[in-house]
């Protein structure tokens, strides 16, 4: 390999490594219980949000994140007893703001 070609290959590999490292860092800092840039949900808040979502739907709570839709602070994904998936949106006092079909899970209200 010529010196010039070798430098180009090294440069491309370095850029790819930086890109992958940045993507990994973004994924690691977003975590499972983060909102879009709003910071992590504490364990205590996650437990309260999941409990409120289960009380509303009777289902099994899953992933939780911060949410800004419909005036909500939290969004909890819930698998209802009938097998459908819904997103329960809660305000900062853990009161239900909305229960929406989870389009990602294919569920319906």
CSV table of N, CA, C and O in Angstrom, one decimal:
chain,number,residue,atom,x,y,z
A,1,UNK,N,0.9,-1.2,0.0
A,1,UNK,CA,0.0,0.0,0.0
A,1,UNK,C,0.9,1.2,0.0
A,1,UNK,O,1.9,1.3,0.7
A,2,UNK,N,0.5,2.2,-0.8
A,2,UNK,CA,1.3,3.4,-0.9
A,2,UNK,C,1.1,4.3,0.4
A,2,UNK,O,0.1,4.1,1.1
A,3,UNK,N,2.0,5.2,0.6
A,3,UNK,CA,1.9,6.0,1.8
A,3,UNK,C,0.7,6.9,1.8
A,3,UNK,O,0.0,7.1,2.8
A,4,UNK,N,0.3,7.4,0.6
A,4,UNK,CA,-0.9,8.3,0.5
A,4,UNK,C,-2.1,7.5,0.8
A,4,UNK,O,-3.0,7.9,1.5
A,5,UNK,N,-2.2,6.3,0.2
A,5,UNK,CA,-3.4,5.5,0.3
A,5,UNK,C,-3.5,5.0,1.8
A,5,UNK,O,-4.6,5.0,2.3
A,6,UNK,N,-2.4,4.7,2.4
A,6,UNK,CA,-2.4,4.3,3.8
A,6,UNK,C,-2.9,5.4,4.7
A,6,UNK,O,-3.7,5.1,5.6
A,7,UNK,N,-2.5,6.6,4.4
A,7,UNK,CA,-3.0,7.8,5.2
A,7,UNK,C,-4.5,7.9,5.1
A,7,UNK,O,-5.2,8.2,6.0
A,8,UNK,N,-5.0,7.8,3.9
A,8,UNK,CA,-6.5,7.9,3.6
A,8,UNK,C,-7.2,6.8,4.3
A,8,UNK,O,-8.2,7.1,5.0
A,9,UNK,N,-6.8,5.6,4.3
A,9,UNK,CA,-7.4,4.5,5.0
A,9,UNK,C,-7.4,4.7,6.5
A,9,UNK,O,-8.5,4.6,7.1
A,10,UNK,N,-6.3,5.2,7.0
A,10,UNK,CA,-6.2,5.4,8.5
A,10,UNK,C,-7.2,6.6,8.8
A,10,UNK,O,-7.9,6.5,9.8
A,11,UNK,N,-7.3,7.6,8.0
A,11,UNK,CA,-8.2,8.7,8.3
A,11,UNK,C,-9.7,8.2,8.2
A,11,UNK,O,-10.5,8.6,9.1
A,12,UNK,N,-10.0,7.4,7.3
A,12,UNK,CA,-11.4,6.9,7.2
A,12,UNK,C,-11.7,6.0,8.4
A,12,UNK,O,-12.8,6.1,9.0
A,13,UNK,N,-10.8,5.2,8.8
A,13,UNK,CA,-11.0,4.3,9.9
A,13,UNK,C,-11.2,5.1,11.2
A,13,UNK,O,-12.0,4.9,12.0
A,14,UNK,N,-10.3,6.2,11.3
A,14,UNK,CA,-10.4,7.0,12.5
A,14,UNK,C,-11.8,7.8,12.6
A,14,UNK,O,-12.4,7.9,13.6
A,15,UNK,N,-12.2,8.3,11.4
A,15,UNK,CA,-13.6,8.9,11.4
A,15,UNK,C,-14.7,8.0,11.7
A,15,UNK,O,-15.6,8.3,12.5
A,16,UNK,N,-14.6,6.8,11.2
A,16,UNK,CA,-15.6,5.8,11.5
A,16,UNK,C,-15.6,5.4,13.0
A,16,UNK,O,-16.7,5.3,13.6
A,17,UNK,N,-14.5,5.3,13.6
A,17,UNK,CA,-14.4,5.0,15.0
A,17,UNK,C,-15.0,6.1,15.8
A,17,UNK,O,-15.7,5.9,16.8
A,18,UNK,N,-14.7,7.4,15.5
A,18,UNK,CA,-15.3,8.5,16.2
A,18,UNK,C,-16.8,8.5,16.0
A,18,UNK,O,-17.5,8.8,17.0
A,19,UNK,N,-17.3,8.2,14.9
A,19,UNK,CA,-18.7,8.2,14.6
A,19,UNK,C,-19.4,7.1,15.5
A,19,UNK,O,-20.4,7.3,16.1
A,20,UNK,N,-18.8,5.9,15.5
A,20,UNK,CA,-19.4,4.8,16.3
A,20,UNK,C,-19.3,5.1,17.7
A,20,UNK,O,-20.2,4.8,18.5
A,21,UNK,N,-18.2,5.7,18.2
A,21,UNK,CA,-18.0,6.0,19.6
A,21,UNK,C,-19.1,7.1,20.0
A,21,UNK,O,-19.6,7.0,21.1
A,22,UNK,N,-19.3,8.1,19.2
A,22,UNK,CA,-20.3,9.1,19.5
A,22,UNK,C,-21.7,8.5,19.6
A,22,UNK,O,-22.5,8.8,20.4
A,23,UNK,N,-22.0,7.6,18.6
A,23,UNK,CA,-23.3,6.9,18.7
A,23,UNK,C,-23.5,6.0,19.9
A,23,UNK,O,-24.5,6.0,20.6
A,24,UNK,N,-22.4,5.3,20.3
A,24,UNK,CA,-22.5,4.5,21.5
A,24,UNK,C,-22.6,5.4,22.7
A,24,UNK,O,-23.4,5.1,23.6
A,25,UNK,N,-21.9,6.5,22.8
A,25,UNK,CA,-22.1,7.4,23.9
A,25,UNK,C,-23.5,8.0,24.0
A,25,UNK,O,-24.1,8.1,25.1
A,26,UNK,N,-24.0,8.4,22.9
A,26,UNK,CA,-25.4,8.9,22.9
A,26,UNK,C,-26.4,7.9,23.3
A,26,UNK,O,-27.3,8.1,24.1
A,27,UNK,N,-26.2,6.6,22.9
A,27,UNK,CA,-27.1,5.6,23.4
A,27,UNK,C,-26.9,5.3,24.8
A,27,UNK,O,-27.9,5.0,25.6
A,28,UNK,N,-25.7,5.3,25.3
A,28,UNK,CA,-25.5,5.0,26.7
A,28,UNK,C,-26.0,6.1,27.6
A,28,UNK,O,-26.6,5.9,28.7
A,29,UNK,N,-25.9,7.4,27.2
A,29,UNK,CA,-26.4,8.5,28.0
A,29,UNK,C,-27.9,8.6,27.9
A,29,UNK,O,-28.5,9.2,28.9
A,30,UNK,N,-28.6,8.1,26.9
A,30,UNK,CA,-30.0,8.2,26.8
A,30,UNK,C,-30.7,7.2,27.7
A,30,UNK,O,-31.8,7.3,28.1
A,31,UNK,N,-30.0,6.1,27.9
A,31,UNK,CA,-30.5,5.1,28.8
A,31,UNK,C,-31.8,4.6,28.4
A,31,UNK,O,-32.4,4.9,27.4
A,32,UNK,N,-32.4,3.7,29.2
A,32,UNK,CA,-33.7,3.2,29.0
A,32,UNK,C,-34.8,4.1,29.5
A,32,UNK,O,-35.9,4.1,29.1
A,33,UNK,N,-34.5,4.9,30.5
A,33,UNK,CA,-35.5,5.7,31.2
A,33,UNK,C,-35.3,7.2,31.1
A,33,UNK,O,-35.7,7.9,32.0
A,34,UNK,N,-34.7,7.6,30.0
A,34,UNK,CA,-34.5,9.0,29.8
A,34,UNK,C,-35.5,9.6,28.8
A,34,UNK,O,-36.1,8.9,28.0
A,35,UNK,N,-35.8,10.8,28.9
A,35,UNK,CA,-36.5,11.5,27.9
A,35,UNK,C,-35.6,12.1,26.9
A,35,UNK,O,-34.4,12.0,27.1
A,36,UNK,N,-36.1,12.7,25.9
A,36,UNK,CA,-35.3,13.3,24.9
A,36,UNK,C,-34.6,14.5,25.5
A,36,UNK,O,-35.1,15.6,25.4
A,37,UNK,N,-33.5,14.3,26.1
A,37,UNK,CA,-32.7,15.4,26.6
A,37,UNK,C,-33.1,16.0,27.9
A,37,UNK,O,-32.6,17.0,28.4
A,38,UNK,N,-34.1,15.3,28.6
A,38,UNK,CA,-34.6,15.9,29.8
A,38,UNK,C,-34.0,15.3,31.1
A,38,UNK,O,-34.3,15.6,32.2
A,39,UNK,N,-33.1,14.4,30.9
A,39,UNK,CA,-32.4,13.8,32.0
A,39,UNK,C,-33.1,12.5,32.4
A,39,UNK,O,-34.2,12.1,32.0
A,40,UNK,N,-32.4,11.7,33.3
A,40,UNK,CA,-32.9,10.4,33.7
A,40,UNK,C,-34.1,10.5,34.6
A,40,UNK,O,-34.3,11.5,35.3
A,41,UNK,N,-34.9,9.5,34.6
A,41,UNK,CA,-36.0,9.3,35.6
A,41,UNK,C,-35.5,8.6,36.8
A,41,UNK,O,-34.9,7.5,36.7
A,42,UNK,N,-35.6,9.2,38.0
A,42,UNK,CA,-35.1,8.5,39.2
A,42,UNK,C,-35.9,7.2,39.4
A,42,UNK,O,-37.0,7.0,39.0
A,43,UNK,N,-35.3,6.3,40.2
A,43,UNK,CA,-35.9,5.1,40.5
A,43,UNK,C,-37.2,5.3,41.3
A,43,UNK,O,-38.2,4.6,41.0
A,44,UNK,N,-37.2,6.2,42.2
A,44,UNK,CA,-38.5,6.5,42.9
A,44,UNK,C,-39.6,7.0,42.0
A,44,UNK,O,-40.7,6.6,42.1
A,45,UNK,N,-39.2,7.9,41.1
A,45,UNK,CA,-40.2,8.5,40.2
A,45,UNK,C,-40.7,7.4,39.2
A,45,UNK,O,-41.9,7.3,38.9
A,46,UNK,N,-39.8,6.6,38.8
A,46,UNK,CA,-40.1,5.5,37.8
A,46,UNK,C,-41.1,4.5,38.5
A,46,UNK,O,-42.1,4.1,37.9
A,47,UNK,N,-40.9,4.2,39.8
A,47,UNK,CA,-41.8,3.3,40.5
A,47,UNK,C,-43.2,3.9,40.7
A,47,UNK,O,-44.2,3.2,40.5
A,48,UNK,N,-43.2,5.2,41.0
A,48,UNK,CA,-44.5,5.9,41.1
A,48,UNK,C,-45.2,5.9,39.8
A,48,UNK,O,-46.5,5.7,39.7
A,49,UNK,N,-44.5,6.2,38.7
A,49,UNK,CA,-45.1,6.3,37.4
A,49,UNK,C,-45.7,4.9,37.0
A,49,UNK,O,-46.8,4.8,36.5
A,50,UNK,N,-44.9,3.9,37.2
A,50,UNK,CA,-45.3,2.6,36.8
A,50,UNK,C,-46.6,2.2,37.6
A,50,UNK,O,-47.5,1.6,37.1
A,51,UNK,N,-46.6,2.5,38.9
A,51,UNK,CA,-47.7,2.1,39.8
A,51,UNK,C,-49.0,2.8,39.3
A,51,UNK,O,-50.1,2.3,39.2
A,52,UNK,N,-48.9,4.1,38.9
A,52,UNK,CA,-50.0,4.9,38.5
A,52,UNK,C,-50.5,4.3,37.1
A,52,UNK,O,-51.7,4.2,36.9
A,53,UNK,N,-49.6,3.9,36.2
A,53,UNK,CA,-50.0,3.4,34.9
A,53,UNK,C,-50.7,2.0,35.1
A,53,UNK,O,-51.7,1.8,34.4
A,54,UNK,N,-50.2,1.2,36.0
A,54,UNK,CA,-50.8,-0.1,36.3
A,54,UNK,C,-52.2,0.1,36.9
A,54,UNK,O,-53.2,-0.6,36.5
A,55,UNK,N,-52.3,1.0,37.8
A,55,UNK,CA,-53.6,1.3,38.4
A,55,UNK,C,-54.6,1.8,37.4
A,55,UNK,O,-55.8,1.4,37.5
A,56,UNK,N,-54.2,2.5,36.4
A,56,UNK,CA,-55.1,3.0,35.4
A,56,UNK,C,-55.5,1.9,34.4
A,56,UNK,O,-56.7,1.9,33.9
A,57,UNK,N,-54.6,1.0,34.0
A,57,UNK,CA,-54.9,0.1,32.9
A,57,UNK,C,-55.1,-1.4,33.4
A,57,UNK,O,-55.6,-2.2,32.6
A,58,UNK,N,-54.6,-1.7,34.6
A,58,UNK,CA,-54.6,-3.1,35.0
A,58,UNK,C,-53.6,-4.0,34.3
A,58,UNK,O,-53.6,-5.2,34.4
A,59,UNK,N,-52.7,-3.3,33.6
A,59,UNK,CA,-51.7,-4.1,32.8
A,59,UNK,C,-50.4,-4.2,33.5
A,59,UNK,O,-50.3,-4.0,34.7
A,60,UNK,N,-49.4,-4.6,32.7
A,60,UNK,CA,-48.0,-4.7,33.2
A,60,UNK,C,-47.1,-3.6,32.6
A,60,UNK,O,-47.0,-3.5,31.4
A,61,UNK,N,-46.6,-2.8,33.5
A,61,UNK,CA,-45.8,-1.6,33.1
A,61,UNK,C,-44.4,-2.1,32.6
A,61,UNK,O,-43.8,-3.0,33.2
A,62,UNK,N,-43.9,-1.4,31.6
A,62,UNK,CA,-42.6,-1.6,31.0
A,62,UNK,C,-41.8,-0.4,31.0
A,62,UNK,O,-41.7,0.3,32.1
A,63,UNK,N,-41.3,-0.1,29.9
A,63,UNK,CA,-40.3,1.1,29.7
A,63,UNK,C,-41.0,2.4,30.1
A,63,UNK,O,-42.2,2.6,29.9
A,64,UNK,N,-40.2,3.2,30.8
A,64,UNK,CA,-40.7,4.6,31.2
A,64,UNK,C,-39.7,5.6,30.7
A,64,UNK,O,-38.5,5.3,30.7
A,65,UNK,N,-40.2,6.7,30.3
A,65,UNK,CA,-39.3,7.8,29.9
A,65,UNK,C,-40.0,9.2,30.2
A,65,UNK,O,-41.2,9.2,30.4
A,66,UNK,N,-39.2,10.2,30.1
A,66,UNK,CA,-39.8,11.6,30.3
A,66,UNK,C,-40.5,11.9,29.0
A,66,UNK,O,-40.1,11.4,27.9
A,67,UNK,N,-41.6,12.6,29.1
A,67,UNK,CA,-42.4,12.9,27.9
A,67,UNK,C,-42.9,14.3,27.9
A,67,UNK,O,-43.2,14.9,29.0
A,68,UNK,N,-43.1,14.9,26.8
A,68,UNK,CA,-43.6,16.3,26.7
A,68,UNK,C,-44.9,16.4,26.0
A,68,UNK,O,-45.5,17.5,25.9
A,69,UNK,N,-45.4,15.3,25.5
A,69,UNK,CA,-46.7,15.3,24.7
A,69,UNK,C,-47.9,15.4,25.6
A,69,UNK,O,-47.9,14.8,26.7
A,70,UNK,N,-48.8,16.2,25.2
A,70,UNK,CA,-50.1,16.3,25.9
A,70,UNK,C,-50.0,16.8,27.3
A,70,UNK,O,-50.8,16.4,28.2
A,71,UNK,N,-49.0,17.6,27.6
A,71,UNK,CA,-48.8,18.1,28.9
A,71,UNK,C,-48.2,17.1,29.9
A,71,UNK,O,-48.3,17.3,31.1
A,72,UNK,N,-47.7,16.0,29.4
A,72,UNK,CA,-47.2,14.9,30.3
A,72,UNK,C,-45.8,15.2,30.7
A,72,UNK,O,-45.1,15.9,30.1
A,73,UNK,N,-45.4,14.6,31.8
A,73,UNK,CA,-44.0,14.6,32.3
A,73,UNK,C,-43.4,13.2,32.1
A,73,UNK,O,-42.2,13.1,31.8
A,74,UNK,N,-44.2,12.1,32.2
A,74,UNK,CA,-43.7,10.8,32.0
A,74,UNK,C,-44.6,10.0,31.1
A,74,UNK,O,-45.8,10.3,30.9
A,75,UNK,N,-44.0,9.0,30.4
A,75,UNK,CA,-44.7,8.1,29.5
A,75,UNK,C,-44.3,6.7,30.0
A,75,UNK,O,-43.1,6.4,30.0
A,76,UNK,N,-45.3,5.8,30.2
A,76,UNK,CA,-45.1,4.5,30.6
A,76,UNK,C,-45.7,3.6,29.6
A,76,UNK,O,-46.9,3.7,29.3
A,77,UNK,N,-44.9,2.6,29.0
A,77,UNK,CA,-45.5,1.6,28.1
A,77,UNK,C,-46.1,0.5,29.0
A,77,UNK,O,-45.5,0.0,29.9
A,78,UNK,N,-47.3,0.1,28.6
A,78,UNK,CA,-48.0,-0.9,29.4
A,78,UNK,C,-48.6,-1.9,28.5
A,78,UNK,O,-49.2,-1.6,27.4
A,79,UNK,N,-48.4,-3.2,28.9
A,79,UNK,CA,-49.1,-4.3,28.2
A,79,UNK,C,-50.4,-4.6,29.0
A,79,UNK,O,-50.3,-5.0,30.1
A,80,UNK,N,-51.5,-4.4,28.3
A,80,UNK,CA,-52.8,-4.6,29.0
A,80,UNK,C,-53.1,-6.1,29.0
A,80,UNK,O,-52.6,-6.8,28.3
A,81,UNK,N,-54.0,-6.5,29.9
A,81,UNK,CA,-54.4,-7.9,30.1
A,81,UNK,C,-54.9,-8.5,28.8
A,81,UNK,O,-54.7,-9.7,28.5
A,82,UNK,N,-55.5,-7.7,27.9
A,82,UNK,CA,-56.0,-8.3,26.6
A,82,UNK,C,-54.9,-8.4,25.6
A,82,UNK,O,-55.1,-8.8,24.4
A,83,UNK,N,-53.7,-8.0,25.9
A,83,UNK,CA,-52.5,-8.2,25.0
A,83,UNK,C,-52.2,-6.9,24.2
A,83,UNK,O,-51.2,-6.9,23.6
A,84,UNK,N,-53.0,-5.9,24.3
A,84,UNK,CA,-52.7,-4.7,23.6
A,84,UNK,C,-51.7,-3.9,24.3
A,84,UNK,O,-51.5,-4.0,25.5
A,85,UNK,N,-51.0,-3.0,23.6
A,85,UNK,CA,-50.0,-2.1,24.2
A,85,UNK,C,-50.5,-0.7,24.2
A,85,UNK,O,-51.0,-0.2,23.2
A,86,UNK,N,-50.3,0.0,25.3
A,86,UNK,CA,-50.7,1.4,25.4
A,86,UNK,C,-49.6,2.2,26.0
A,86,UNK,O,-48.7,1.7,26.7
A,87,UNK,N,-49.6,3.5,25.7
A,87,UNK,CA,-48.7,4.5,26.4
A,87,UNK,C,-49.5,5.3,27.4
A,87,UNK,O,-50.5,5.9,27.0
A,88,UNK,N,-49.2,5.2,28.6
A,88,UNK,CA,-49.9,6.0,29.7
A,88,UNK,C,-49.0,7.2,29.9
A,88,UNK,O,-47.9,7.1,30.3
A,89,UNK,N,-49.6,8.4,29.7
A,89,UNK,CA,-48.9,9.7,30.0
A,89,UNK,C,-49.4,10.2,31.3
A,89,UNK,O,-50.6,10.3,31.6
A,90,UNK,N,-48.4,10.7,32.1
A,90,UNK,CA,-48.6,11.1,33.4
A,90,UNK,C,-48.0,12.5,33.6
A,90,UNK,O,-47.0,12.8,33.0
A,91,UNK,N,-48.7,13.4,34.5
A,91,UNK,CA,-48.1,14.7,34.8
A,91,UNK,C,-47.1,14.5,35.9
A,91,UNK,O,-46.8,13.4,36.4
A,92,UNK,N,-46.6,15.7,36.3
A,92,UNK,CA,-45.5,15.6,37.4
A,92,UNK,C,-46.0,15.1,38.7
A,92,UNK,O,-45.2,14.8,39.6
A,93,UNK,N,-47.4,15.1,38.9
A,93,UNK,CA,-48.0,14.6,40.1
A,93,UNK,C,-48.4,13.1,40.0
A,93,UNK,O,-49.1,12.6,40.8
A,94,UNK,N,-48.0,12.5,38.8
A,94,UNK,CA,-48.3,11.1,38.5
A,94,UNK,C,-49.8,10.9,38.3
A,94,UNK,O,-50.3,9.8,38.5
A,95,UNK,N,-50.5,11.9,37.8
A,95,UNK,CA,-51.9,11.8,37.5
A,95,UNK,C,-51.9,11.5,36.0
A,95,UNK,O,-51.2,12.1,35.2
A,96,UNK,N,-52.9,10.6,35.6
A,96,UNK,CA,-53.0,10.3,34.2
A,96,UNK,C,-53.5,11.5,33.3
A,96,UNK,O,-54.5,12.1,33.6
A,97,UNK,N,-52.7,11.7,32.3
A,97,UNK,CA,-53.0,12.8,31.3
A,97,UNK,C,-53.7,12.2,30.1
A,97,UNK,O,-54.7,12.7,29.6
A,98,UNK,N,-53.2,11.0,29.7
A,98,UNK,CA,-53.8,10.4,28.5
A,98,UNK,C,-53.3,8.9,28.4
A,98,UNK,O,-52.3,8.6,29.0
A,99,UNK,N,-54.1,8.1,27.8
A,99,UNK,CA,-53.8,6.7,27.5
A,99,UNK,C,-53.9,6.6,26.0
A,99,UNK,O,-55.0,6.7,25.5
A,100,UNK,N,-52.8,6.3,25.3
A,100,UNK,CA,-52.8,6.2,23.9
A,100,UNK,C,-52.4,4.8,23.4
A,100,UNK,O,-51.6,4.2,24.0
A,101,UNK,N,-52.9,4.5,22.2
A,101,UNK,CA,-52.4,3.2,21.6
A,101,UNK,C,-50.9,3.4,21.4
A,101,UNK,O,-50.4,4.4,21.0
A,102,UNK,N,-50.2,2.3,21.6
A,102,UNK,CA,-48.8,2.3,21.3
A,102,UNK,C,-48.6,1.8,19.9
A,102,UNK,O,-48.6,0.6,19.6
A,103,UNK,N,-48.4,2.8,19.0
A,103,UNK,CA,-48.2,2.4,17.6
A,103,UNK,C,-47.0,1.5,17.3
A,103,UNK,O,-47.0,0.7,16.4
A,104,UNK,N,-46.0,1.6,18.2
A,104,UNK,CA,-44.8,0.7,18.0
A,104,UNK,C,-45.2,-0.7,18.4
A,104,UNK,O,-44.6,-1.6,17.8
A,105,UNK,N,-46.0,-0.9,19.4
A,105,UNK,CA,-46.4,-2.2,19.8
A,105,UNK,C,-47.6,-2.8,19.0
A,105,UNK,O,-48.0,-3.9,19.2
A,106,UNK,N,-48.2,-1.9,18.2
A,106,UNK,CA,-49.3,-2.4,17.4
A,106,UNK,C,-50.6,-2.5,18.2
A,106,UNK,O,-51.6,-3.1,17.7
A,107,UNK,N,-50.7,-2.0,19.4
A,107,UNK,CA,-51.8,-2.1,20.2
A,107,UNK,C,-52.9,-1.0,19.9
A,107,UNK,O,-52.7,-0.2,19.1
A,108,UNK,N,-54.0,-1.2,20.5
A,108,UNK,CA,-55.1,-0.2,20.4
A,108,UNK,C,-55.8,-0.1,21.7
A,108,UNK,O,-55.7,-0.9,22.6
A,109,UNK,N,-56.5,1.1,21.9
A,109,UNK,CA,-57.2,1.3,23.2
A,109,UNK,C,-58.5,0.4,23.2
A,109,UNK,O,-59.1,0.1,22.3
